[in-house]
Amino acid sequence: MPRHKLTTFERSLRQIIAQNLKKVSQEMTQNDLAAKTGIPTSTLSGYFAQRSTPSPGNVQRIADALDCNKSAIDPRFNDAFLHSDACFQTVFVQLSTERQAAVLKFAQAQLIAQNTRHH
């Protein structure tokens, strides 16, 4: 089965994760990290080379091994990232026109409900 083409968001995410991994693991080799995490060296190499994106479980294993927060490796675990305009925009543009309309309708209804509660 052919792999899907990566979105700009996915490519950016892999780049950020690779940069963060290099920063937080600079005192050890990928072999050392593999030994500490139980993640195969070939898998870790894929993360460092931006060929693959780590699963949440592997992000946790790496964070535990390096004694850091998951958000220091993967920005998806950073609350500020999840609430950023860029994150929303990246997801929104991938929706069909019908689903974009549904999101906007829902957001408008939420705004009206919020404003009527505050008055």
PDB file of C-alpha atoms in Angstrom:
ATOM      1  CA  MET A   1       0.000   0.000   0.000  1.00  0.00           C
ATOM      2  CA  PRO A   2       1.536   3.364  -0.977  1.00  0.00           C
ATOM      3  CA  ARG A   3       2.298   5.803   1.778  1.00  0.00           C
ATOM      4  CA  HIS A   4       0.313   8.999   1.895  1.00  0.00           C
ATOM      5  CA  LYS A   5       1.989  12.258   1.025  1.00  0.00           C
ATOM      6  CA  LEU A   6       2.987  14.129   4.165  1.00  0.00           C
ATOM      7  CA  THR A   7       1.226  17.379   4.887  1.00  0.00           C
ATOM      8  CA  THR A   8       3.214  20.519   5.624  1.00  0.00           C
ATOM      9  CA  PHE A   9       2.215  20.078   9.253  1.00  0.00           C
ATOM     10  CA  GLU A  10       3.561  16.510   9.380  1.00  0.00           C
ATOM     11  CA  ARG A  11       6.855  17.507   7.736  1.00  0.00           C
ATOM     12  CA  SER A  12       7.254  20.432  10.144  1.00  0.00           C
ATOM     13  CA  LEU A  13       6.424  18.197  13.090  1.00  0.00           C
ATOM     14  CA  ARG A  14       9.095  15.661  12.085  1.00  0.00           C
ATOM     15  CA  GLN A  15      11.642  18.452  11.711  1.00  0.00           C
ATOM     16  CA  ILE A  16      10.844  19.892  15.160  1.00  0.00           C
ATOM     17  CA  ILE A  17      10.955  16.453  16.791  1.00  0.00           C
ATOM     18  CA  ALA A  18      14.311  15.659  15.139  1.00  0.00           C
ATOM     19  CA  GLN A  19      15.784  18.977  16.297  1.00  0.00           C
ATOM     20  CA  ASN A  20      14.461  18.464  19.810  1.00  0.00           C
ATOM     21  CA  LEU A  21      15.767  14.895  19.987  1.00  0.00           C
ATOM     22  CA  LYS A  22      19.234  16.067  18.971  1.00  0.00           C
ATOM     23  CA  LYS A  23      19.108  18.768  21.636  1.00  0.00           C
ATOM     24  CA  VAL A  24      17.882  16.632  24.559  1.00  0.00           C
ATOM     25  CA  SER A  25      20.027  13.575  23.744  1.00  0.00           C
ATOM     26  CA  GLN A  26      23.294  15.272  22.843  1.00  0.00           C
ATOM     27  CA  GLU A  27      25.182  13.475  25.601  1.00  0.00           C
ATOM     28  CA  MET A  28      24.439   9.979  24.228  1.00  0.00           C
ATOM     29  CA  THR A  29      24.510   7.996  21.023  1.00  0.00           C
ATOM     30  CA  GLN A  30      21.444   6.553  19.338  1.00  0.00           C
ATOM     31  CA  ASN A  31      22.667   3.104  20.438  1.00  0.00           C
ATOM     32  CA  ASP A  32      22.762   4.306  24.062  1.00  0.00           C
ATOM     33  CA  LEU A  33      19.272   5.764  23.716  1.00  0.00           C
ATOM     34  CA  ALA A  34      18.028   2.517  22.163  1.00  0.00           C
ATOM     35  CA  ALA A  35      19.431   0.569  25.102  1.00  0.00           C
ATOM     36  CA  LYS A  36      17.759   2.906  27.632  1.00  0.00           C
ATOM     37  CA  THR A  37      14.377   2.985  25.882  1.00  0.00           C
ATOM     38  CA  GLY A  38      14.061  -0.468  24.341  1.00  0.00           C
ATOM     39  CA  ILE A  39      13.283   1.232  21.017  1.00  0.00           C
ATOM     40  CA  PRO A  40      15.302  -0.252  18.127  1.00  0.00           C
ATOM     41  CA  THR A  41      18.153   1.911  16.855  1.00  0.00           C
ATOM     42  CA  SER A  42      16.677   1.780  13.347  1.00  0.00           C
ATOM     43  CA  THR A  43      13.419   3.266  14.660  1.00  0.00           C
ATOM     44  CA  LEU A  44      15.237   6.012  16.561  1.00  0.00           C
ATOM     45  CA  SER A  45      17.301   6.731  13.459  1.00  0.00           C
ATOM     46  CA  GLY A  46      14.055   7.328  11.564  1.00  0.00           C
ATOM     47  CA  TYR A  47      12.992   9.932  14.116  1.00  0.00           C
ATOM     48  CA  PHE A  48      16.360  11.713  14.008  1.00  0.00           C
ATOM     49  CA  ALA A  49      16.409  11.683  10.183  1.00  0.00           C
ATOM     50  CA  GLN A  50      12.774  12.875   9.869  1.00  0.00           C
ATOM     51  CA  ARG A  51      11.719   9.649   8.123  1.00  0.00           C
ATOM     52  CA  SER A  52       9.095   8.790  10.730  1.00  0.00           C
ATOM     53  CA  THR A  53       7.093  10.293  13.570  1.00  0.00           C
ATOM     54  CA  PRO A  54       7.285   8.705  17.016  1.00  0.00           C
ATOM     55  CA  SER A  55       4.168   7.264  18.582  1.00  0.00           C
ATOM     56  CA  PRO A  56       3.007   8.843  21.848  1.00  0.00           C
ATOM     57  CA  GLY A  57       4.246   5.729  23.661  1.00  0.00           C
ATOM     58  CA  ASN A  58       7.730   6.058  22.197  1.00  0.00           C
ATOM     59  CA  VAL A  59       7.814   9.781  22.987  1.00  0.00           C
ATOM     60  CA  GLN A  60       7.077   8.836  26.606  1.00  0.00           C
ATOM     61  CA  ARG A  61       9.788   6.150  26.650  1.00  0.00           C
ATOM     62  CA  ILE A  62      12.348   8.604  25.265  1.00  0.00           C
ATOM     63  CA  ALA A  63      11.281  11.336  27.702  1.00  0.00           C
ATOM     64  CA  ASP A  64      11.555   8.901  30.629  1.00  0.00           C
ATOM     65  CA  ALA A  65      15.020   7.764  29.490  1.00  0.00           C
ATOM     66  CA  LEU A  66      16.234  11.361  29.121  1.00  0.00           C
ATOM     67  CA  ASP A  67      14.447  12.598  32.251  1.00  0.00           C
ATOM     68  CA  CYS A  68      12.585  15.367  30.426  1.00  0.00           C
ATOM     69  CA  ASN A  69       9.002  16.313  29.613  1.00  0.00           C
ATOM     70  CA  LYS A  70       7.376  14.842  26.516  1.00  0.00           C
ATOM     71  CA  SER A  71       6.811  18.409  25.274  1.00  0.00           C
ATOM     72  CA  ALA A  72      10.598  18.899  25.180  1.00  0.00           C
ATOM     73  CA  ILE A  73      10.612  16.303  22.386  1.00  0.00           C
ATOM     74  CA  ASP A  74       7.224  16.524  20.699  1.00  0.00           C
ATOM     75  CA  PRO A  75       5.324  19.832  20.481  1.00  0.00           C
ATOM     76  CA  ARG A  76       2.000  17.964  20.287  1.00  0.00           C
ATOM     77  CA  PHE A  77       2.314  17.531  24.063  1.00  0.00           C
ATOM     78  CA  ASN A  78       2.625  21.278  24.650  1.00  0.00           C
ATOM     79  CA  ASP A  79      -0.728  22.870  25.532  1.00  0.00           C
ATOM     80  CA  ALA A  80       0.303  26.179  23.943  1.00  0.00           C
ATOM     81  CA  PHE A  81       0.984  24.408  20.636  1.00  0.00           C
ATOM     82  CA  LEU A  82      -2.389  22.696  20.629  1.00  0.00           C
ATOM     83  CA  HIS A  83      -4.127  26.032  21.135  1.00  0.00           C
ATOM     84  CA  SER A  84      -2.098  27.928  18.543  1.00  0.00           C
ATOM     85  CA  ASP A  85      -3.629  29.447  15.422  1.00  0.00           C
ATOM     86  CA  ALA A  86      -1.122  27.581  13.264  1.00  0.00           C
ATOM     87  CA  CYS A  87      -2.216  24.223  14.658  1.00  0.00           C
ATOM     88  CA  PHE A  88      -5.897  25.052  14.108  1.00  0.00           C
ATOM     89  CA  GLN A  89      -5.277  26.384  10.597  1.00  0.00           C
ATOM     90  CA  THR A  90      -3.282  23.305   9.622  1.00  0.00           C
ATOM     91  CA  VAL A  91      -6.113  21.002  10.656  1.00  0.00           C
ATOM     92  CA  PHE A  92      -8.898  23.247   9.323  1.00  0.00           C
ATOM     93  CA  VAL A  93      -7.546  23.463   5.758  1.00  0.00           C
ATOM     94  CA  GLN A  94      -7.438  19.673   5.536  1.00  0.00           C
ATOM     95  CA  LEU A  95     -11.187  19.429   6.129  1.00  0.00           C
ATOM     96  CA  SER A  96     -13.664  19.191   3.282  1.00  0.00           C
ATOM     97  CA  THR A  97     -15.661  22.335   2.513  1.00  0.00           C
ATOM     98  CA  GLU A  98     -18.708  20.810   4.212  1.00  0.00           C
ATOM     99  CA  ARG A  99     -16.772  20.013   7.385  1.00  0.00           C
ATOM    100  CA  GLN A 100     -15.185  23.488   7.426  1.00  0.00           C
ATOM    101  CA  ALA A 101     -18.699  24.955   7.307  1.00  0.00           C
ATOM    102  CA  ALA A 102     -19.771  22.676  10.168  1.00  0.00           C
ATOM    103  CA  VAL A 103     -16.781  23.784  12.283  1.00  0.00           C
ATOM    104  CA  LEU A 104     -17.574  27.456  11.658  1.00  0.00           C
ATOM    105  CA  LYS A 105     -21.269  26.932  12.456  1.00  0.00           C
ATOM    106  CA  PHE A 106     -20.367  25.138  15.691  1.00  0.00           C
ATOM    107  CA  ALA A 107     -17.867  27.860  16.669  1.00  0.00           C
ATOM    108  CA  GLN A 108     -20.440  30.599  16.017  1.00  0.00           C
ATOM    109  CA  ALA A 109     -23.015  28.759  18.151  1.00  0.00           C
ATOM    110  CA  GLN A 110     -20.461  28.396  20.958  1.00  0.00           C
ATOM    111  CA  LEU A 111     -19.646  32.096  20.795  1.00  0.00           C
ATOM    112  CA  ILE A 112     -23.320  33.053  20.987  1.00  0.00           C
ATOM    113  CA  ALA A 113     -23.843  30.686  23.932  1.00  0.00           C
ATOM    114  CA  GLN A 114     -20.789  32.102  25.722  1.00  0.00           C
ATOM    115  CA  ASN A 115     -21.887  35.697  25.177  1.00  0.00           C
ATOM    116  CA  THR A 116     -25.432  35.074  26.387  1.00  0.00           C
ATOM    117  CA  ARG A 117     -24.143  33.486  29.610  1.00  0.00           C
ATOM    118  CA  HIS A 118     -21.907  36.473  30.338  1.00  0.00           C
ATOM    119  CA  HIS A 119     -24.682  39.036  30.042  1.00  0.00           C
TER     120      HIS A 119
END
